[in-house]
Short mmCIF file of C-alpha atoms (C1' of nucleotides) in Angstrom, two decimals:
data_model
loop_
_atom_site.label_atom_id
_atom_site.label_comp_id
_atom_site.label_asym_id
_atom_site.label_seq_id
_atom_site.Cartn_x
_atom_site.Cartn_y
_atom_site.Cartn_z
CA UNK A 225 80.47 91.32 85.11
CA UNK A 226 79.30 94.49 86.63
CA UNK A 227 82.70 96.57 86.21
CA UNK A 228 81.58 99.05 83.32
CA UNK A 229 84.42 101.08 83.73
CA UNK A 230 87.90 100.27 85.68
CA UNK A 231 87.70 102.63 88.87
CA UNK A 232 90.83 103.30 90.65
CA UNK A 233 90.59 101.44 94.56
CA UNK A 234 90.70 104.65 96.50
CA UNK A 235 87.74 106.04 94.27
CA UNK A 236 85.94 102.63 95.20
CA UNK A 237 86.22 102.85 98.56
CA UNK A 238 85.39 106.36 98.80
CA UNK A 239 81.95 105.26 96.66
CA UNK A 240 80.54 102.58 98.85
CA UNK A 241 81.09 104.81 101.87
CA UNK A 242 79.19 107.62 99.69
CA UNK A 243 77.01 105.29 99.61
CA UNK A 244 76.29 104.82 103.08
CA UNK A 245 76.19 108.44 103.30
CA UNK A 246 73.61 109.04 100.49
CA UNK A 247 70.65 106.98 101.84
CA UNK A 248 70.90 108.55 105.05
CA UNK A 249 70.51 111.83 103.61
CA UNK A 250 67.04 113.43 103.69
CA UNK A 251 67.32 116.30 101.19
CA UNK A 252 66.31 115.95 97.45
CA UNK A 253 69.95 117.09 96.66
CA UNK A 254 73.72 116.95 97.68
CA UNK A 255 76.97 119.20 96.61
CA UNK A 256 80.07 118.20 96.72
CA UNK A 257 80.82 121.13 99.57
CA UNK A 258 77.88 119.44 101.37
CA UNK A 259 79.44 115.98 100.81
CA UNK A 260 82.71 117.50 101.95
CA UNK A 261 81.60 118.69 105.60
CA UNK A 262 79.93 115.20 106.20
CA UNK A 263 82.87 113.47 105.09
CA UNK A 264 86.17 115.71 105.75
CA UNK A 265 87.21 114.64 101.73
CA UNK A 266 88.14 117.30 99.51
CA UNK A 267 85.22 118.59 97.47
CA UNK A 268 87.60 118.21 94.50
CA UNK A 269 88.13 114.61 95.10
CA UNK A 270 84.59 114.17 95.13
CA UNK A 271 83.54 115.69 91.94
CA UNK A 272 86.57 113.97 90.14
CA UNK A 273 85.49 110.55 91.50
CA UNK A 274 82.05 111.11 89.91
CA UNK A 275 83.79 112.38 86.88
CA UNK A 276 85.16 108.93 86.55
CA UNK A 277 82.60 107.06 87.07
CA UNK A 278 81.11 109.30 84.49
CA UNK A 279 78.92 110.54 86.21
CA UNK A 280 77.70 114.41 85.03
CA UNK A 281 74.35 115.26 86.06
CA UNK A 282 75.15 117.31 88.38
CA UNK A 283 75.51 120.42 86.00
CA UNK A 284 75.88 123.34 88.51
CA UNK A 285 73.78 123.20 90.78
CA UNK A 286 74.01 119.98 93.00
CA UNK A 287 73.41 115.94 92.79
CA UNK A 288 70.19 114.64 93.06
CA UNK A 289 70.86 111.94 95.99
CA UNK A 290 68.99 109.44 94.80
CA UNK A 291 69.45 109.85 91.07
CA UNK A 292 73.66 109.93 92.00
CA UNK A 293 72.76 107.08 94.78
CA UNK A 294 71.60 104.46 92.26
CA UNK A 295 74.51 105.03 89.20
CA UNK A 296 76.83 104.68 92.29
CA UNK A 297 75.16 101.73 92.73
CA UNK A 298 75.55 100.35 89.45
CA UNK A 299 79.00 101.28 88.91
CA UNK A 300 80.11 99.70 91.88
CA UNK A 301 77.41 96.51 90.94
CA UNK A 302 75.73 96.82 94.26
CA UNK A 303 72.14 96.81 94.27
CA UNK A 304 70.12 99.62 96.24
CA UNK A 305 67.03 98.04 95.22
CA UNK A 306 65.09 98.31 99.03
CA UNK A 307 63.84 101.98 99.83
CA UNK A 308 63.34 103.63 96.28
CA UNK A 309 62.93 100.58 93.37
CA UNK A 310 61.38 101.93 91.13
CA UNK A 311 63.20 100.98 88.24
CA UNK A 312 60.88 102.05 85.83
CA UNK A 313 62.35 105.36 85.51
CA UNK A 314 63.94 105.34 81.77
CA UNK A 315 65.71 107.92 80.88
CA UNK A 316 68.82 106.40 82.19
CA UNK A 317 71.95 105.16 80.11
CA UNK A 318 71.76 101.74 81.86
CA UNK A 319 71.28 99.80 78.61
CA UNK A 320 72.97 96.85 80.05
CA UNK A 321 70.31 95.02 82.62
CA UNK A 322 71.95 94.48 85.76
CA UNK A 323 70.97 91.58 87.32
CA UNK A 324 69.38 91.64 90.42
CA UNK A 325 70.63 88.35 91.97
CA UNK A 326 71.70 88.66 95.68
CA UNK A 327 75.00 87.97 96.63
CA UNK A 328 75.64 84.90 98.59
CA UNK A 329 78.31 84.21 101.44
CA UNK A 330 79.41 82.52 104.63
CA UNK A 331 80.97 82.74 107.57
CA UNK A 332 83.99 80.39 108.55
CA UNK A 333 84.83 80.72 112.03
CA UNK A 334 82.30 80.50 114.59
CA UNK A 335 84.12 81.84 117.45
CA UNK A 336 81.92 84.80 119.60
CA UNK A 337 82.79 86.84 116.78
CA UNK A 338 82.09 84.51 113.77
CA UNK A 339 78.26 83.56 115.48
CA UNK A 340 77.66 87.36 116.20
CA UNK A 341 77.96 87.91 112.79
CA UNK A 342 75.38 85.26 112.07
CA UNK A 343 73.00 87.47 113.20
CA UNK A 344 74.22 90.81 112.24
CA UNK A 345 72.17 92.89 109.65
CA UNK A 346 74.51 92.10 107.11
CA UNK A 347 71.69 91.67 104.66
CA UNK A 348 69.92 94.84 105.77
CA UNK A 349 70.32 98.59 104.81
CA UNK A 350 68.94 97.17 101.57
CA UNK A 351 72.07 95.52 100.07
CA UNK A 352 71.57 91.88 98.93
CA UNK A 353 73.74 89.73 100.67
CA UNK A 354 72.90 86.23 101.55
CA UNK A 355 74.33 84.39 104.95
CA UNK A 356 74.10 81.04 103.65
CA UNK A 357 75.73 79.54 105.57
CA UNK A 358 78.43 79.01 108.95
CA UNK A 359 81.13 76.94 108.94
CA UNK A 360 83.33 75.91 112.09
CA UNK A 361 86.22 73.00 112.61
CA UNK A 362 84.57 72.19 115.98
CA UNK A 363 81.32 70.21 115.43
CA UNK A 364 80.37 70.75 118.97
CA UNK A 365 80.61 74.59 118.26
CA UNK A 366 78.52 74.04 115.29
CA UNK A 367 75.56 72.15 117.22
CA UNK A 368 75.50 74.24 120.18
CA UNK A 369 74.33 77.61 118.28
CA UNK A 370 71.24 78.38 117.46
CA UNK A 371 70.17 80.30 114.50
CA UNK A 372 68.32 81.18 111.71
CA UNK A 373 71.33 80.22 109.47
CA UNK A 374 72.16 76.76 108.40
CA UNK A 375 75.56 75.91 110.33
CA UNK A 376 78.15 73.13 108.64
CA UNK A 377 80.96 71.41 110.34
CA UNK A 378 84.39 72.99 107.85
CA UNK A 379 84.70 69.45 106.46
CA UNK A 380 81.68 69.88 104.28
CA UNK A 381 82.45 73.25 102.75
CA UNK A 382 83.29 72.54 99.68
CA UNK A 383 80.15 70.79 99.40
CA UNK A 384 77.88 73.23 100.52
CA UNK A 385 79.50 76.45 98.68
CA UNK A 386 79.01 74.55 95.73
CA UNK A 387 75.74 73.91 96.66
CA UNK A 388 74.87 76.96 97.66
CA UNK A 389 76.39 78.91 95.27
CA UNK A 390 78.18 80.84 97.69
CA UNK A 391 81.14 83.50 96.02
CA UNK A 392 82.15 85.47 99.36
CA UNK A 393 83.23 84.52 102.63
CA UNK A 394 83.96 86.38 105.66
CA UNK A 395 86.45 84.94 107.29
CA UNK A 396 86.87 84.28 111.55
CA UNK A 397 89.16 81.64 112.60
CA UNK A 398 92.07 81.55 114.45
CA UNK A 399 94.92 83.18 113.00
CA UNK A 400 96.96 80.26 112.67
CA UNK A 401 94.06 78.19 110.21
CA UNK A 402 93.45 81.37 107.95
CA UNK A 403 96.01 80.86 105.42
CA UNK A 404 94.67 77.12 105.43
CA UNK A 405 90.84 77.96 105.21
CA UNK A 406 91.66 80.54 102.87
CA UNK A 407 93.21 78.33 100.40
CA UNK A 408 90.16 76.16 101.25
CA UNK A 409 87.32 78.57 100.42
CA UNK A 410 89.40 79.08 97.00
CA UNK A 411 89.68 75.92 95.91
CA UNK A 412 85.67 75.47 96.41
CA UNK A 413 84.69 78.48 94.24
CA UNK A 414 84.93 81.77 96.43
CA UNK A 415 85.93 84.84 94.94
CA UNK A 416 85.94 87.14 97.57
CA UNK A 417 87.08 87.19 101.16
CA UNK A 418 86.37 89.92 104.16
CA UNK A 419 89.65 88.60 105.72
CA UNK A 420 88.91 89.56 109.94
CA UNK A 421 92.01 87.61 110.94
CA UNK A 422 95.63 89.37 111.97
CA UNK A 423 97.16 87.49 109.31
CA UNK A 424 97.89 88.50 105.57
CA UNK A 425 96.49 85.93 103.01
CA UNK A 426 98.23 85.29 99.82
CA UNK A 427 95.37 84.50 97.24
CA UNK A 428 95.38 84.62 93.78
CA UNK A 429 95.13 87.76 91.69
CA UNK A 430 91.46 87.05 90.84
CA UNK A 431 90.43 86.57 94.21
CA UNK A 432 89.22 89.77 96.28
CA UNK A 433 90.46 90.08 99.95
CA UNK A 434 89.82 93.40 102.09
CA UNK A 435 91.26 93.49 105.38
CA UNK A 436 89.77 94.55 108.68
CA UNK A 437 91.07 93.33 111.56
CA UNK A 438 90.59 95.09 114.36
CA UNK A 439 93.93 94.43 116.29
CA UNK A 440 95.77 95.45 113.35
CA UNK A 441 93.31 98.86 113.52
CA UNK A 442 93.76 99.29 117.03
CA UNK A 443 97.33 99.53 116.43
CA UNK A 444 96.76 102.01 113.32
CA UNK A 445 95.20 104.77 115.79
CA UNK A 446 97.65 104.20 117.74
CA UNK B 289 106.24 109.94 121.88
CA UNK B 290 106.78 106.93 119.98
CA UNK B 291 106.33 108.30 116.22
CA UNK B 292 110.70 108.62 115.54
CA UNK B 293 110.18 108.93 111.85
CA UNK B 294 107.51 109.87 110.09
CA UNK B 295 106.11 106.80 108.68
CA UNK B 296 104.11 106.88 105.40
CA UNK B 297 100.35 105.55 105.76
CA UNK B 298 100.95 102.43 103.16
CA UNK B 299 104.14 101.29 104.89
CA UNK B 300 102.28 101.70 108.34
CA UNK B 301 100.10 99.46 107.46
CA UNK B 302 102.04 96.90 105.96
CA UNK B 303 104.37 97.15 108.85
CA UNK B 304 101.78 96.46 110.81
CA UNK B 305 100.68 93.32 109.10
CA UNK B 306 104.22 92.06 108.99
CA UNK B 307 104.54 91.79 113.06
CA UNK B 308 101.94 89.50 113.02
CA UNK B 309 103.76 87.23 110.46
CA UNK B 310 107.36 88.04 111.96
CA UNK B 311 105.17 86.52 115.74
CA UNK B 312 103.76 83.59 113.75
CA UNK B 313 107.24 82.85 111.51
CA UNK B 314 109.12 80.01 113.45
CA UNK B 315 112.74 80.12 111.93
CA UNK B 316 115.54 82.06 112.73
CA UNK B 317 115.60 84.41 109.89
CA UNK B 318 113.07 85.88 107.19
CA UNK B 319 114.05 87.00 103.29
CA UNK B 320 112.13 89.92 101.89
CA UNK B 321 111.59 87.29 99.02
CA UNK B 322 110.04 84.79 102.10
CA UNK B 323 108.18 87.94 103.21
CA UNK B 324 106.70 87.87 99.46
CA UNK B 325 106.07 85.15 99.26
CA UNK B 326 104.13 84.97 102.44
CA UNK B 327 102.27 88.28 101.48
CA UNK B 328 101.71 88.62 98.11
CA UNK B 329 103.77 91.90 98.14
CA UNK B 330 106.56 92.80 96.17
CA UNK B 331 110.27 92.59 97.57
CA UNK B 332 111.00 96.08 96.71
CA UNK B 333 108.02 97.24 98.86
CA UNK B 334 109.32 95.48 101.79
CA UNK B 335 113.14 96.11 101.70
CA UNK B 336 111.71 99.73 100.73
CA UNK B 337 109.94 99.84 104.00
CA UNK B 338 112.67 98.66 106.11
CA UNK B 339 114.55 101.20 104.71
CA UNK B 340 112.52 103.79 105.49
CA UNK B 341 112.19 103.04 109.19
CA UNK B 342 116.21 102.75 108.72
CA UNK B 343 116.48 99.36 109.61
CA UNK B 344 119.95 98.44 108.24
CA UNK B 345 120.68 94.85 109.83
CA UNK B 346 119.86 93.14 106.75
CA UNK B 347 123.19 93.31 105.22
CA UNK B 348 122.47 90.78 102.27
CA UNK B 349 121.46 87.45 103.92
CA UNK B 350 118.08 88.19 104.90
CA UNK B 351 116.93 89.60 108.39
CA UNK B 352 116.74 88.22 112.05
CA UNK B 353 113.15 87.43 112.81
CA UNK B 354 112.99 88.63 116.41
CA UNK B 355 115.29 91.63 115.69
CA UNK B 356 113.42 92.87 112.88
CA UNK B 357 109.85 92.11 114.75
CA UNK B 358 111.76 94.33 117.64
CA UNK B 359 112.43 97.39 115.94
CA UNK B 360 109.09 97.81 114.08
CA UNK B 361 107.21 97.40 117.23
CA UNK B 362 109.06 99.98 118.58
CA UNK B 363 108.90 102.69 115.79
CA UNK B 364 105.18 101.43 115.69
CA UNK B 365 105.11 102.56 119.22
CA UNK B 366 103.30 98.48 120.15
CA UNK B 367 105.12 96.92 122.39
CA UNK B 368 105.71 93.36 121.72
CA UNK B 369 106.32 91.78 125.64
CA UNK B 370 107.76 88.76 124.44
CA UNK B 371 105.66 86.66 122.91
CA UNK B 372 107.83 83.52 122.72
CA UNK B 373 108.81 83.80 126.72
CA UNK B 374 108.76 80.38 127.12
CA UNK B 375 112.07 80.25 126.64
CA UNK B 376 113.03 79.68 130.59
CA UNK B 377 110.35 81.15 132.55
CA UNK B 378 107.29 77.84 131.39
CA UNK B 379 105.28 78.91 134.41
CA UNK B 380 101.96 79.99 133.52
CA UNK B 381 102.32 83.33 134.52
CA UNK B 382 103.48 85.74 131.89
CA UNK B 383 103.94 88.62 134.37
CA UNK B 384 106.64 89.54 133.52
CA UNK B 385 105.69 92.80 131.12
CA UNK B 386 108.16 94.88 130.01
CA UNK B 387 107.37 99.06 129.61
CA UNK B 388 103.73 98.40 130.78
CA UNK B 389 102.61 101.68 129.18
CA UNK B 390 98.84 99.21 128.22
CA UNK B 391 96.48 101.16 125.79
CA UNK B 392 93.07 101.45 127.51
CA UNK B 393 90.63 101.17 125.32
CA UNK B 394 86.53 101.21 125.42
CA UNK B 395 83.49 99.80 123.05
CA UNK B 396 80.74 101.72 122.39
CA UNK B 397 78.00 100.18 121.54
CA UNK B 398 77.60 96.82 122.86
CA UNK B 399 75.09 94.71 120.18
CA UNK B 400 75.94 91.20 119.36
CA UNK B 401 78.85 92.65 117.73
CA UNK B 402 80.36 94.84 120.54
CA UNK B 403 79.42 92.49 123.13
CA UNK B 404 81.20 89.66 121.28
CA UNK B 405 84.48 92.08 121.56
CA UNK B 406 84.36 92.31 125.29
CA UNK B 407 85.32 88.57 125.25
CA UNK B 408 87.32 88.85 122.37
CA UNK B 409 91.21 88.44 122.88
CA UNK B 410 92.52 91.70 121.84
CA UNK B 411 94.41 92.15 124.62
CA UNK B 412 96.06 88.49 124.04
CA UNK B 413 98.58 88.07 120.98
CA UNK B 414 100.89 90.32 122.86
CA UNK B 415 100.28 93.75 122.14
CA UNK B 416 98.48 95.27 125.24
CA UNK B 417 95.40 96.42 124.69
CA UNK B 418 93.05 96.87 127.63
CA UNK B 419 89.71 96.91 127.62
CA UNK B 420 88.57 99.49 130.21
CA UNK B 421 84.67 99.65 129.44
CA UNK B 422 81.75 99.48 127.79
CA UNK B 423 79.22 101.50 126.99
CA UNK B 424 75.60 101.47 125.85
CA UNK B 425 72.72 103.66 125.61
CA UNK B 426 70.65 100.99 126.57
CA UNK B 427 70.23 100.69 130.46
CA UNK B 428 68.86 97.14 130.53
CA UNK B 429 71.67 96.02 127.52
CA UNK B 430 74.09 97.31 130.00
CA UNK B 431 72.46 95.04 133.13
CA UNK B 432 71.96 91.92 131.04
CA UNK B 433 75.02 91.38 129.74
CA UNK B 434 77.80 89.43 132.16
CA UNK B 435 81.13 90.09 131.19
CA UNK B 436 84.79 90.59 133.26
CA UNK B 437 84.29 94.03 132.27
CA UNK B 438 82.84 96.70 133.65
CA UNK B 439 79.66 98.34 131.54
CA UNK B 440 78.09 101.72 131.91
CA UNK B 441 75.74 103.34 130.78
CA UNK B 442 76.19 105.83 127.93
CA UNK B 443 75.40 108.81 130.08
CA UNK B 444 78.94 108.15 132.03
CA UNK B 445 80.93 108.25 129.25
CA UNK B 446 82.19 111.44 129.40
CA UNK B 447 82.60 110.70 133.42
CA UNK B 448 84.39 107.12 132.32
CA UNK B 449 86.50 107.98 130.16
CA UNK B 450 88.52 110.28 132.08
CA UNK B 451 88.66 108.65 135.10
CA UNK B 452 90.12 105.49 133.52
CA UNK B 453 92.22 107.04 131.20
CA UNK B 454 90.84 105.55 128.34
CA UNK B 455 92.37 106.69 125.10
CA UNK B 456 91.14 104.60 122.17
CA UNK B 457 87.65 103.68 121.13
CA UNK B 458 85.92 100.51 118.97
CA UNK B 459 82.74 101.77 118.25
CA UNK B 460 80.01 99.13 117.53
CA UNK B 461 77.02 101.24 117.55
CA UNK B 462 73.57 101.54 115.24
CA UNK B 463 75.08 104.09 111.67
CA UNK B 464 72.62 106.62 112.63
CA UNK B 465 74.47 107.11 116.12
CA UNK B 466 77.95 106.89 115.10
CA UNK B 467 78.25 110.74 114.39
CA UNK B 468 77.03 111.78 117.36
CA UNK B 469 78.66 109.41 119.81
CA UNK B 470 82.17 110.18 118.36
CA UNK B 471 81.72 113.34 118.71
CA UNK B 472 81.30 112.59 122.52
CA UNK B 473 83.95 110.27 122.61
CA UNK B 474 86.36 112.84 121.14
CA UNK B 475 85.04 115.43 123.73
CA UNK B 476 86.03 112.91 126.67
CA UNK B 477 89.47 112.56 125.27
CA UNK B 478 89.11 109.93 123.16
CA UNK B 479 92.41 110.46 120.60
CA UNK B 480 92.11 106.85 118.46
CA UNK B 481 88.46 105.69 116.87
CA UNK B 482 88.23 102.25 114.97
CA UNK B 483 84.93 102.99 113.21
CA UNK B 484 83.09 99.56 112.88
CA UNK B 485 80.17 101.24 111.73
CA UNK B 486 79.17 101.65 108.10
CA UNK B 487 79.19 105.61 108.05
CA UNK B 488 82.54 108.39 107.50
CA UNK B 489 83.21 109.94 110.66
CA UNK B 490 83.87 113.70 110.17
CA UNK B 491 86.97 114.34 112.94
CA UNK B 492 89.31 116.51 113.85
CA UNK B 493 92.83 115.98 112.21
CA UNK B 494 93.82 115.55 115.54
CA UNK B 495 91.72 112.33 116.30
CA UNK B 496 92.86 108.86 114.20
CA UNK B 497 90.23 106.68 112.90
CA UNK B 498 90.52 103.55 111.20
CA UNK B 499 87.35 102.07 109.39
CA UNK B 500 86.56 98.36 109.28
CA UNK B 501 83.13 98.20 108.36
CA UNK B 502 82.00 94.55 107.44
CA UNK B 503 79.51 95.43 104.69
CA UNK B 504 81.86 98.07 103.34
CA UNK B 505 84.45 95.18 103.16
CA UNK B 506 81.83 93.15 101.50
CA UNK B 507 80.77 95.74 98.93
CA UNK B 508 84.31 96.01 98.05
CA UNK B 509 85.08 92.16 97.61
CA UNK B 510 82.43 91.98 94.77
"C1'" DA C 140 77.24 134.26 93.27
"C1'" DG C 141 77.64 129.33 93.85
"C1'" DG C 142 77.95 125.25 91.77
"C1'" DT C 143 80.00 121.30 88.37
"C1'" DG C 144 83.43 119.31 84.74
"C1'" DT C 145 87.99 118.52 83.49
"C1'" DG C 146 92.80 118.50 82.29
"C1'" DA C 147 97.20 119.80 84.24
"C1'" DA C 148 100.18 120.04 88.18
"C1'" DC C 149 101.58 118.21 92.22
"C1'" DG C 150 102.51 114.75 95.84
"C1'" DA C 151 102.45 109.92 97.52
"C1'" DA C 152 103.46 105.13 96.78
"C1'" DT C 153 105.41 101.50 94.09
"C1'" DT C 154 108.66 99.56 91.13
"C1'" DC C 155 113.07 99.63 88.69
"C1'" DA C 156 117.95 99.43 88.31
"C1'" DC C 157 122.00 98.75 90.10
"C1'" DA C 158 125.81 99.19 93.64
"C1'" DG C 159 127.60 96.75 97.51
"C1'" DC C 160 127.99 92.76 100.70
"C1'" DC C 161 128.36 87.84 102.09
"C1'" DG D 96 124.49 83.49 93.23
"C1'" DG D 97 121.51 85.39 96.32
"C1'" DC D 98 120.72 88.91 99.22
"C1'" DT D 99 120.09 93.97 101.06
"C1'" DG D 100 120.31 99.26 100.50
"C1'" DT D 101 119.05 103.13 98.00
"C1'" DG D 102 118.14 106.77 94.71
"C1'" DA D 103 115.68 107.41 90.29
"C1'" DA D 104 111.83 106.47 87.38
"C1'" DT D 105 107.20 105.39 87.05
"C1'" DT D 106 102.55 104.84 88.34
"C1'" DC D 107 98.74 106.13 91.18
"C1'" DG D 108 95.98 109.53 93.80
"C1'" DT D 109 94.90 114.27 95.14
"C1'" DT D 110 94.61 118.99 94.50
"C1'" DC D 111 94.68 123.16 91.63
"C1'" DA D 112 93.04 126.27 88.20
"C1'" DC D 113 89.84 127.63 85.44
"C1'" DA D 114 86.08 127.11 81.82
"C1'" DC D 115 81.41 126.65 81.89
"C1'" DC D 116 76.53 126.33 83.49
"C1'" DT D 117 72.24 128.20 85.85
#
DNA sequence: AGGTGTGAACGAATTCACAGCC
DNA sequence: GGCTGTGAATTCGTTCACACCT
């Protein structure tokens, strides 16, 4: 799909966090050392990271943020559109059109985690995600909260993610129904899973998972 | 203090991960092909990992589930306080620590998302985690909110945190604050950051942070 | 000078291969 | 046969060294 080139996983992560980092920056233009001082990364790791990516406008004398900010962007097949969209500016090498359609997702597990999300500013900064919908076992949970977002008791997700067209799901049950809502959310057409439980998930290859639970990261500074 | 060998980053985490399956696995014993199985990760890896904490009480028919859990909580320097005590003592109260040496721990920031952590059970599983305080820059965020916790304003911080001997920090806050209220956390004493925000905090080598950053995690899922 | 681009060298992490034990 | 223990081999990630640009 949007993969142009295979990117190593610790490149990856260091580019959507440079990403982060780039649209808060004010200044016309970044180098590496700059990057490095913000960041605490080696300036070499930077520079090779764009090098694989293929990136090589820099040429001496700096990176123009947003210039570097959008072919991160594309690389990674995350969409900046919001603050500068002007994608009229030719000139660049992106001869394959990437398309612009928002990424949809839901959140299973409406616990006072699960529903904070539901209002979070997931969706903001100006990457295109889509809460489209909540999920929760407990029907009562599910009619109590109030929200913008369209809520579903768990027995009609497979329903609605098909409906919806929903490919990601961040994930906020109980620890002992993740492995079951995992396989679940699979086996209804999601591809990738923000996995906030303590628990591993086995998934198939294809499917995505990244990890952040924040017991196991609590332990991790310990 | 608890750090006996030095313990590379990968395995850390894994081990990490695998005392939360060891708590949640029912038999007797555990494989490192059940641990694959369970985890997606390769047997090698596992019995590798084992080896380098020099566990040794394998010896060819797979390893005792509490045993194992034991040790790795203990070169993880997490206590474990028994988390299957109902073995005689069925009385409600689960008093009966062992090494009470609790992590105190604060949230900074307290949004929907840090508010919903006050109430969240990190302290529960059985690793003891204690949440000290909140803070928030916000005087009236601070009034509003009704929690068993006690909330401060950002301006005691410093104050706080050394009084209640708080060592480890979940910060929650807006990305354009993070920077700057580290820093202040690290100036009270703060030694352990789990960086919920979406930006890369520059620390001292010193300080540990782990970052779990939702919309990072959902950038990399694509 | 101060910056990037890039392959080679180095170090970390994973996997392989096999010895030893039950 | 099925399992662990362990060093070696391999793959992956980071850093170094230096050419080149402006």
């Amino acid at each position: 799909m949007s993969q142009l080139v295979n990117i190593p996983e610790a490149t990856r992560k260091r580019l959507v966090q440079l990403t982060n980092l780039l649209k808060l920056h004010q200044e016309n233009k970044i180098t590496s050392k700059k990057i490095s001082e913000l960041t605490g990364w080696s300036e070499t790791s930077i520079r090779h990271d764009l090098w694989l990516i293929g990136y090589n406008k820099g040429v001496s004398n700096g990176y123009e943020t947003q210039n570097l900010l959008q072919k991160i962007s594309e690389v990674l097949g995350i969409e900046t559109s919001g603050d500068i969209s002007n994608n009229s500016n030719a000139a660049g090498t992106d001869q394959i059109s990437v398309k612009n359609s928002g990424k949809n997702l839901c959140i299973v597990g409406l616990g006072r985690l699960g529903a904070a999300l539901l209002d979070e500013n997931l969706t903001g900064g100006s990457s295109n995600f889509h809460i489209k919908a909540g999920f929760d076992t407990n029907i009562y949970r599910v009619e109590i909260l109030r929200s913008i977002y369209s809520l579903y008791p768990a027995s009609e997700m497979n329903f609605v993610i098909k409906r919806e067209n929903i490919q990601y799901a961040i994930l906020t049950v109980a620890d002992k129904d993740a492995q079951t809502m995992a396989d679940r959310l699979i086996k209804a057409g999601i591809i990738g899973i923000v996995n906030m439980t303590n628990v591993v998930l086995k998934v198939p290859d294809s499917i995505k998972v990244e990890n952040i639970s924040i017991l196991n990261a609590l332990k991790l500074v310990i």
